[in-house]
Amino acid sequence: MKKLFTSESVTEGHPDKVCDQISDNILDHILEKDPDARVACETVTTTGLVLVVGEISTKAYVSIEDIARKTIKEIGYDDPSLGFDYQNVAVLTSIIEQSEDIAMGVNEAYEYKSTEDKYDKIGAGDQGMVFGFASDETEELLPVSVVYAQKLSKKLAEVRKNGTLSWLRPDGKSQVTVEYEDNELKRVDSVVISCQHDPAIDLEEIKKEIIDKVIKAVIDEKYIDEDTKIYVNPTGKFVIGGPKGDSGLTGRKIIADAYGGYSKSGGGAFSGKDPTKVDRSASYMARYAAKNIVSAKLAKRCEIGISYAIGVAKPLSIYVDTFGTGKYSDEKLTQIVNEVFDFRPQAIIDNLKLKNPIYRQTAAYGHFGRNDLDLPWERLDKVDQLKDM
C-alpha cells in the first residue's frame, strides 16, 4: 500500500520563530543567573513592535529589551529596508510573578507531604499530556520528512549568512512530501521552498539557485526522480516577510518543533518555559526514552505518551505504542520504561540537567534529532540497560 506524508519547517527569520528565540534567549539569560527561576515567557511581534509578556519569578535581573534586540539582530533583521530591524523596533514588556496558586503546587508536590522522597519534592507545573517519538528511519531517529524539512530551512539560513545566496532574507519555509510503500520509504514526492528575497533578483534565478544550493545539497539524490515535484516561491514573489508581512507568536509551531505531524504532539509548546513546566521537560524525557528504546532495537518505531496533574509529581498515565514493530508487547515495554525512566518533574530536571541555559539553540530547526547539538535528551546512555532488561 502506498501513502504520502508531509512535514513542514520554517527558518529562524519566520515571525513565530523570532518569538520563540526571543522567549528562549530570555529564559537562558535568567537561568544562567538563577537556575531555580520560574519562567513562562511569551513574545508577540508585528511591524515595528515586540511585546514580551508572561510570568517570571526570579532573583536575577536581565534586560529583556536588550536580549530581544540582540536576538533580532543575530537572526538577520539588521537593516531598516527589511521593514523590521533590531534598532527601530519598539520593545514593550508586561511581566508579573508566577501565580501563588500555581507556585504552591510546584514548590511542594501532593506526594511530598507523605513520602519526603526528593523526587516527590516538586509537582508538575500544569496538567496536560506529552508525547515522545523515535523511528529507525533516519540516523536522527526521526521520520525522513521532518528531517529533510528542518535541514532545508537550516540550509536556507546557512547560505544566506555565509554569502552563498546574498539576496536571501531571513524569512522562509520548507515542506517535504515523501512516499511510503508498505511502510518503507521509497521516494520524495514533492518539495516546496518559499524564501524571502531581495526585490532585484529574478524568479528564475531564485529557482535555479535554490534547487542547486539548497535542495540538492540536502536531499539524497536517490530519493528524487523525474516525477518529484519541486516548487520554489510558487506565488512568484516573496519580498515582504518577517514581522512586516505577518505577526508572530511564541509556541505557534509545535508540530514543526517536534515530529512534523508523524507522531502526536502534546497540548503545550516548548519555548519560553522553565523545566518545571512538563509541556517542555516531560516531552524531552519522553523523546529520550523512545529514542533509547529504538536504539536498543526493542522496536523500529516507538511513541510514548504521558499525562500529568498540576501539583502532582507522579504521572497519571504512561503508555508505549510501537505500532506493531516491538520486539516485545507494548505492555511489557511500558513496564520496562517505568523501571528505567523516572518521569517525575524533579527527576527529569536532575537526570537531563535541564536547569542549564541550553534552550535558545533549540528554538529554531527542531528540538529533536539535532545531531549538530549536544542535547541531553538526545543521548543514548540507556541503551545497554534496556538491552539487559
JSON list of N, CA and C in Angstrom, two decimals, residues 242-288:
[
{"chain": "A", "resi": 242, "resn": "GLY", "atom": "N", "xyz": [8.94, 38.29, 7.29]},
{"chain": "A", "resi": 242, "resn": "GLY", "atom": "CA", "xyz": [9.17, 38.55, 8.70]},
{"chain": "A", "resi": 242, "resn": "GLY", "atom": "C", "xyz": [7.97, 39.21, 9.35]},
{"chain": "A", "resi": 243, "resn": "PRO", "atom": "N", "xyz": [8.16, 39.87, 10.50]},
{"chain": "A", "resi": 243, "resn": "PRO", "atom": "CA", "xyz": [7.04, 40.53, 11.18]},
{"chain": "A", "resi": 243, "resn": "PRO", "atom": "C", "xyz": [6.41, 41.66, 10.38]},
{"chain": "A", "resi": 244, "resn": "LYS", "atom": "N", "xyz": [7.08, 42.13, 9.33]},
{"chain": "A", "resi": 244, "resn": "LYS", "atom": "CA", "xyz": [6.47, 43.12, 8.44]},
{"chain": "A", "resi": 244, "resn": "LYS", "atom": "C", "xyz": [5.34, 42.49, 7.62]},
{"chain": "A", "resi": 245, "resn": "GLY", "atom": "N", "xyz": [5.48, 41.22, 7.29]},
{"chain": "A", "resi": 245, "resn": "GLY", "atom": "CA", "xyz": [4.49, 40.55, 6.46]},
{"chain": "A", "resi": 245, "resn": "GLY", "atom": "C", "xyz": [3.46, 39.78, 7.24]},
{"chain": "A", "resi": 246, "resn": "ASP", "atom": "N", "xyz": [3.78, 39.41, 8.49]},
{"chain": "A", "resi": 246, "resn": "ASP", "atom": "CA", "xyz": [2.87, 38.58, 9.27]},
{"chain": "A", "resi": 246, "resn": "ASP", "atom": "C", "xyz": [3.23, 38.71, 10.74]},
{"chain": "A", "resi": 247, "resn": "SER", "atom": "N", "xyz": [2.26, 38.68, 11.61]},
{"chain": "A", "resi": 247, "resn": "SER", "atom": "CA", "xyz": [2.54, 38.73, 13.04]},
{"chain": "A", "resi": 247, "resn": "SER", "atom": "C", "xyz": [3.11, 37.40, 13.50]},
{"chain": "A", "resi": 248, "resn": "GLY", "atom": "N", "xyz": [3.81, 37.42, 14.63]},
{"chain": "A", "resi": 248, "resn": "GLY", "atom": "CA", "xyz": [4.40, 36.20, 15.18]},
{"chain": "A", "resi": 248, "resn": "GLY", "atom": "C", "xyz": [4.03, 36.01, 16.63]},
{"chain": "A", "resi": 249, "resn": "LEU", "atom": "N", "xyz": [4.11, 34.76, 17.09]},
{"chain": "A", "resi": 249, "resn": "LEU", "atom": "CA", "xyz": [3.73, 34.43, 18.46]},
{"chain": "A", "resi": 249, "resn": "LEU", "atom": "C", "xyz": [4.51, 33.21, 18.93]},
{"chain": "A", "resi": 250, "resn": "THR", "atom": "N", "xyz": [5.00, 33.25, 20.16]},
{"chain": "A", "resi": 250, "resn": "THR", "atom": "CA", "xyz": [5.69, 32.11, 20.74]},
{"chain": "A", "resi": 250, "resn": "THR", "atom": "C", "xyz": [4.78, 30.88, 20.77]},
{"chain": "A", "resi": 251, "resn": "GLY", "atom": "N", "xyz": [5.35, 29.72, 20.41]},
{"chain": "A", "resi": 251, "resn": "GLY", "atom": "CA", "xyz": [4.64, 28.46, 20.58]},
{"chain": "A", "resi": 251, "resn": "GLY", "atom": "C", "xyz": [3.64, 28.12, 19.50]},
{"chain": "A", "resi": 252, "resn": "ARG", "atom": "N", "xyz": [3.73, 28.80, 18.35]},
{"chain": "A", "resi": 252, "resn": "ARG", "atom": "CA", "xyz": [2.74, 28.53, 17.31]},
{"chain": "A", "resi": 252, "resn": "ARG", "atom": "C", "xyz": [3.23, 27.51, 16.28]},
{"chain": "A", "resi": 253, "resn": "LYS", "atom": "N", "xyz": [4.41, 26.96, 16.48]},
{"chain": "A", "resi": 253, "resn": "LYS", "atom": "CA", "xyz": [4.95, 25.98, 15.54]},
{"chain": "A", "resi": 253, "resn": "LYS", "atom": "C", "xyz": [5.27, 24.66, 16.25]},
{"chain": "A", "resi": 254, "resn": "ILE", "atom": "N", "xyz": [4.32, 24.17, 17.06]},
{"chain": "A", "resi": 254, "resn": "ILE", "atom": "CA", "xyz": [4.60, 22.98, 17.88]},
{"chain": "A", "resi": 254, "resn": "ILE", "atom": "C", "xyz": [4.75, 21.72, 17.03]},
{"chain": "A", "resi": 255, "resn": "ILE", "atom": "N", "xyz": [4.10, 21.64, 15.87]},
{"chain": "A", "resi": 255, "resn": "ILE", "atom": "CA", "xyz": [4.25, 20.46, 15.02]},
{"chain": "A", "resi": 255, "resn": "ILE", "atom": "C", "xyz": [5.64, 20.44, 14.38]},
{"chain": "A", "resi": 256, "resn": "ALA", "atom": "N", "xyz": [6.07, 21.59, 13.85]},
{"chain": "A", "resi": 256, "resn": "ALA", "atom": "CA", "xyz": [7.40, 21.68, 13.26]},
{"chain": "A", "resi": 256, "resn": "ALA", "atom": "C", "xyz": [8.49, 21.50, 14.32]},
{"chain": "A", "resi": 257, "resn": "ASP", "atom": "N", "xyz": [8.23, 21.95, 15.54]},
{"chain": "A", "resi": 257, "resn": "ASP", "atom": "CA", "xyz": [9.22, 21.82, 16.62]},
{"chain": "A", "resi": 257, "resn": "ASP", "atom": "C", "xyz": [9.45, 20.37, 17.02]},
{"chain": "A", "resi": 258, "resn": "ALA", "atom": "N", "xyz": [8.44, 19.53, 16.82]},
{"chain": "A", "resi": 258, "resn": "ALA", "atom": "CA", "xyz": [8.52, 18.15, 17.32]},
{"chain": "A", "resi": 258, "resn": "ALA", "atom": "C", "xyz": [8.71, 17.15, 16.19]},
{"chain": "A", "resi": 259, "resn": "TYR", "atom": "N", "xyz": [7.67, 16.48, 15.75]},
{"chain": "A", "resi": 259, "resn": "TYR", "atom": "CA", "xyz": [7.81, 15.33, 14.86]},
{"chain": "A", "resi": 259, "resn": "TYR", "atom": "C", "xyz": [7.15, 15.53, 13.50]},
{"chain": "A", "resi": 260, "resn": "GLY", "atom": "N", "xyz": [6.90, 16.76, 13.14]},
{"chain": "A", "resi": 260, "resn": "GLY", "atom": "CA", "xyz": [6.37, 17.06, 11.82]},
{"chain": "A", "resi": 260, "resn": "GLY", "atom": "C", "xyz": [5.03, 16.46, 11.53]},
{"chain": "A", "resi": 261, "resn": "GLY", "atom": "N", "xyz": [4.26, 16.14, 12.58]},
{"chain": "A", "resi": 261, "resn": "GLY", "atom": "CA", "xyz": [2.94, 15.56, 12.40]},
{"chain": "A", "resi": 261, "resn": "GLY", "atom": "C", "xyz": [2.93, 14.05, 12.31]},
{"chain": "A", "resi": 262, "resn": "TYR", "atom": "N", "xyz": [4.10, 13.42, 12.26]},
{"chain": "A", "resi": 262, "resn": "TYR", "atom": "CA", "xyz": [4.17, 11.96, 12.12]},
{"chain": "A", "resi": 262, "resn": "TYR", "atom": "C", "xyz": [3.72, 11.27, 13.41]},
{"chain": "A", "resi": 263, "resn": "SER", "atom": "N", "xyz": [4.03, 11.90, 14.54]},
{"chain": "A", "resi": 263, "resn": "SER", "atom": "CA", "xyz": [3.58, 11.39, 15.84]},
{"chain": "A", "resi": 263, "resn": "SER", "atom": "C", "xyz": [2.69, 12.44, 16.47]},
{"chain": "A", "resi": 264, "resn": "LYS", "atom": "N", "xyz": [2.04, 12.09, 17.55]},
{"chain": "A", "resi": 264, "resn": "LYS", "atom": "CA", "xyz": [1.19, 13.04, 18.26]},
{"chain": "A", "resi": 264, "resn": "LYS", "atom": "C", "xyz": [2.04, 14.16, 18.87]},
{"chain": "A", "resi": 265, "resn": "SER", "atom": "N", "xyz": [1.42, 15.30, 19.06]},
{"chain": "A", "resi": 265, "resn": "SER", "atom": "CA", "xyz": [2.05, 16.41, 19.77]},
{"chain": "A", "resi": 265, "resn": "SER", "atom": "C", "xyz": [1.23, 16.71, 21.01]},
{"chain": "A", "resi": 266, "resn": "GLY", "atom": "N", "xyz": [1.89, 17.16, 22.07]},
{"chain": "A", "resi": 266, "resn": "GLY", "atom": "CA", "xyz": [1.22, 17.43, 23.33]},
{"chain": "A", "resi": 266, "resn": "GLY", "atom": "C", "xyz": [0.40, 18.70, 23.29]},
{"chain": "A", "resi": 267, "resn": "GLY", "atom": "N", "xyz": [-0.18, 19.04, 24.41]},
{"chain": "A", "resi": 267, "resn": "GLY", "atom": "CA", "xyz": [-1.08, 20.18, 24.47]},
{"chain": "A", "resi": 267, "resn": "GLY", "atom": "C", "xyz": [-0.41, 21.52, 24.64]},
{"chain": "A", "resi": 268, "resn": "GLY", "atom": "N", "xyz": [0.91, 21.54, 24.86]},
{"chain": "A", "resi": 268, "resn": "GLY", "atom": "CA", "xyz": [1.59, 22.81, 25.10]},
{"chain": "A", "resi": 268, "resn": "GLY", "atom": "C", "xyz": [2.85, 22.94, 24.28]},
{"chain": "A", "resi": 269, "resn": "ALA", "atom": "N", "xyz": [3.29, 24.19, 24.13]},
{"chain": "A", "resi": 269, "resn": "ALA", "atom": "CA", "xyz": [4.52, 24.49, 23.39]},
{"chain": "A", "resi": 269, "resn": "ALA", "atom": "C", "xyz": [5.73, 24.37, 24.32]},
{"chain": "A", "resi": 270, "resn": "PHE", "atom": "N", "xyz": [6.92, 24.56, 23.74]},
{"chain": "A", "resi": 270, "resn": "PHE", "atom": "CA", "xyz": [8.16, 24.41, 24.50]},
{"chain": "A", "resi": 270, "resn": "PHE", "atom": "C", "xyz": [8.77, 25.75, 24.91]},
{"chain": "A", "resi": 271, "resn": "SER", "atom": "N", "xyz": [8.94, 26.65, 23.96]},
{"chain": "A", "resi": 271, "resn": "SER", "atom": "CA", "xyz": [9.80, 27.82, 24.15]},
{"chain": "A", "resi": 271, "resn": "SER", "atom": "C", "xyz": [9.29, 28.77, 25.22]},
{"chain": "A", "resi": 272, "resn": "GLY", "atom": "N", "xyz": [10.24, 29.35, 25.95]},
{"chain": "A", "resi": 272, "resn": "GLY", "atom": "CA", "xyz": [9.95, 30.33, 26.98]},
{"chain": "A", "resi": 272, "resn": "GLY", "atom": "C", "xyz": [9.56, 29.74, 28.32]},
{"chain": "A", "resi": 273, "resn": "LYS", "atom": "N", "xyz": [9.64, 28.41, 28.46]},
{"chain": "A", "resi": 273, "resn": "LYS", "atom": "CA", "xyz": [9.21, 27.75, 29.70]},
{"chain": "A", "resi": 273, "resn": "LYS", "atom": "C", "xyz": [10.37, 27.10, 30.43]},
{"chain": "A", "resi": 274, "resn": "ASP", "atom": "N", "xyz": [10.45, 27.34, 31.73]},
{"chain": "A", "resi": 274, "resn": "ASP", "atom": "CA", "xyz": [11.46, 26.66, 32.55]},
{"chain": "A", "resi": 274, "resn": "ASP", "atom": "C", "xyz": [11.07, 25.20, 32.71]},
{"chain": "A", "resi": 275, "resn": "PRO", "atom": "N", "xyz": [12.01, 24.34, 33.15]},
{"chain": "A", "resi": 275, "resn": "PRO", "atom": "CA", "xyz": [11.75, 22.89, 33.12]},
{"chain": "A", "resi": 275, "resn": "PRO", "atom": "C", "xyz": [10.76, 22.36, 34.15]},
{"chain": "A", "resi": 276, "resn": "THR", "atom": "N", "xyz": [10.23, 23.21, 35.04]},
{"chain": "A", "resi": 276, "resn": "THR", "atom": "CA", "xyz": [9.14, 22.71, 35.89]},
{"chain": "A", "resi": 276, "resn": "THR", "atom": "C", "xyz": [7.86, 22.56, 35.08]},
{"chain": "A", "resi": 277, "resn": "LYS", "atom": "N", "xyz": [7.84, 23.19, 33.90]},
{"chain": "A", "resi": 277, "resn": "LYS", "atom": "CA", "xyz": [6.68, 23.04, 33.02]},
{"chain": "A", "resi": 277, "resn": "LYS", "atom": "C", "xyz": [6.84, 21.75, 32.23]},
{"chain": "A", "resi": 278, "resn": "VAL", "atom": "N", "xyz": [6.00, 20.77, 32.53]},
{"chain": "A", "resi": 278, "resn": "VAL", "atom": "CA", "xyz": [6.14, 19.45, 31.90]},
{"chain": "A", "resi": 278, "resn": "VAL", "atom": "C", "xyz": [5.83, 19.47, 30.41]},
{"chain": "A", "resi": 279, "resn": "ASP", "atom": "N", "xyz": [5.13, 20.51, 29.94]},
{"chain": "A", "resi": 279, "resn": "ASP", "atom": "CA", "xyz": [4.96, 20.66, 28.49]},
{"chain": "A", "resi": 279, "resn": "ASP", "atom": "C", "xyz": [6.30, 20.50, 27.79]},
{"chain": "A", "resi": 280, "resn": "ARG", "atom": "N", "xyz": [7.32, 21.06, 28.42]},
{"chain": "A", "resi": 280, "resn": "ARG", "atom": "CA", "xyz": [8.65, 21.03, 27.83]},
{"chain": "A", "resi": 280, "resn": "ARG", "atom": "C", "xyz": [9.47, 19.86, 28.35]},
{"chain": "A", "resi": 281, "resn": "SER", "atom": "N", "xyz": [9.70, 19.82, 29.66]},
{"chain": "A", "resi": 281, "resn": "SER", "atom": "CA", "xyz": [10.65, 18.85, 30.22]},
{"chain": "A", "resi": 281, "resn": "SER", "atom": "C", "xyz": [10.18, 17.40, 30.02]},
{"chain": "A", "resi": 282, "resn": "ALA", "atom": "N", "xyz": [8.91, 17.12, 30.20]},
{"chain": "A", "resi": 282, "resn": "ALA", "atom": "CA", "xyz": [8.44, 15.74, 30.04]},
{"chain": "A", "resi": 282, "resn": "ALA", "atom": "C", "xyz": [8.41, 15.33, 28.57]},
{"chain": "A", "resi": 283, "resn": "SER", "atom": "N", "xyz": [8.20, 16.29, 27.67]},
{"chain": "A", "resi": 283, "resn": "SER", "atom": "CA", "xyz": [8.30, 15.99, 26.24]},
{"chain": "A", "resi": 283, "resn": "SER", "atom": "C", "xyz": [9.72, 15.56, 25.90]},
{"chain": "A", "resi": 284, "resn": "TYR", "atom": "N", "xyz": [10.70, 16.25, 26.48]},
{"chain": "A", "resi": 284, "resn": "TYR", "atom": "CA", "xyz": [12.09, 15.88, 26.26]},
{"chain": "A", "resi": 284, "resn": "TYR", "atom": "C", "xyz": [12.38, 14.49, 26.83]},
{"chain": "A", "resi": 285, "resn": "MET", "atom": "N", "xyz": [11.85, 14.21, 28.02]},
{"chain": "A", "resi": 285, "resn": "MET", "atom": "CA", "xyz": [12.08, 12.91, 28.65]},
{"chain": "A", "resi": 285, "resn": "MET", "atom": "C", "xyz": [11.43, 11.78, 27.85]},
{"chain": "A", "resi": 286, "resn": "ALA", "atom": "N", "xyz": [10.24, 12.05, 27.31]},
{"chain": "A", "resi": 286, "resn": "ALA", "atom": "CA", "xyz": [9.56, 11.03, 26.51]},
{"chain": "A", "resi": 286, "resn": "ALA", "atom": "C", "xyz": [10.33, 10.73, 25.24]},
{"chain": "A", "resi": 287, "resn": "ARG", "atom": "N", "xyz": [10.89, 11.76, 24.61]},
{"chain": "A", "resi": 287, "resn": "ARG", "atom": "CA", "xyz": [11.74, 11.55, 23.43]},
{"chain": "A", "resi": 287, "resn": "ARG", "atom": "C", "xyz": [12.99, 10.74, 23.81]},
{"chain": "A", "resi": 288, "resn": "TYR", "atom": "N", "xyz": [13.59, 11.08, 24.92]},
{"chain": "A", "resi": 288, "resn": "TYR", "atom": "CA", "xyz": [14.79, 10.39, 25.42]},
{"chain": "A", "resi": 288, "resn": "TYR", "atom": "C", "xyz": [14.51, 8.89, 25.59]}
]
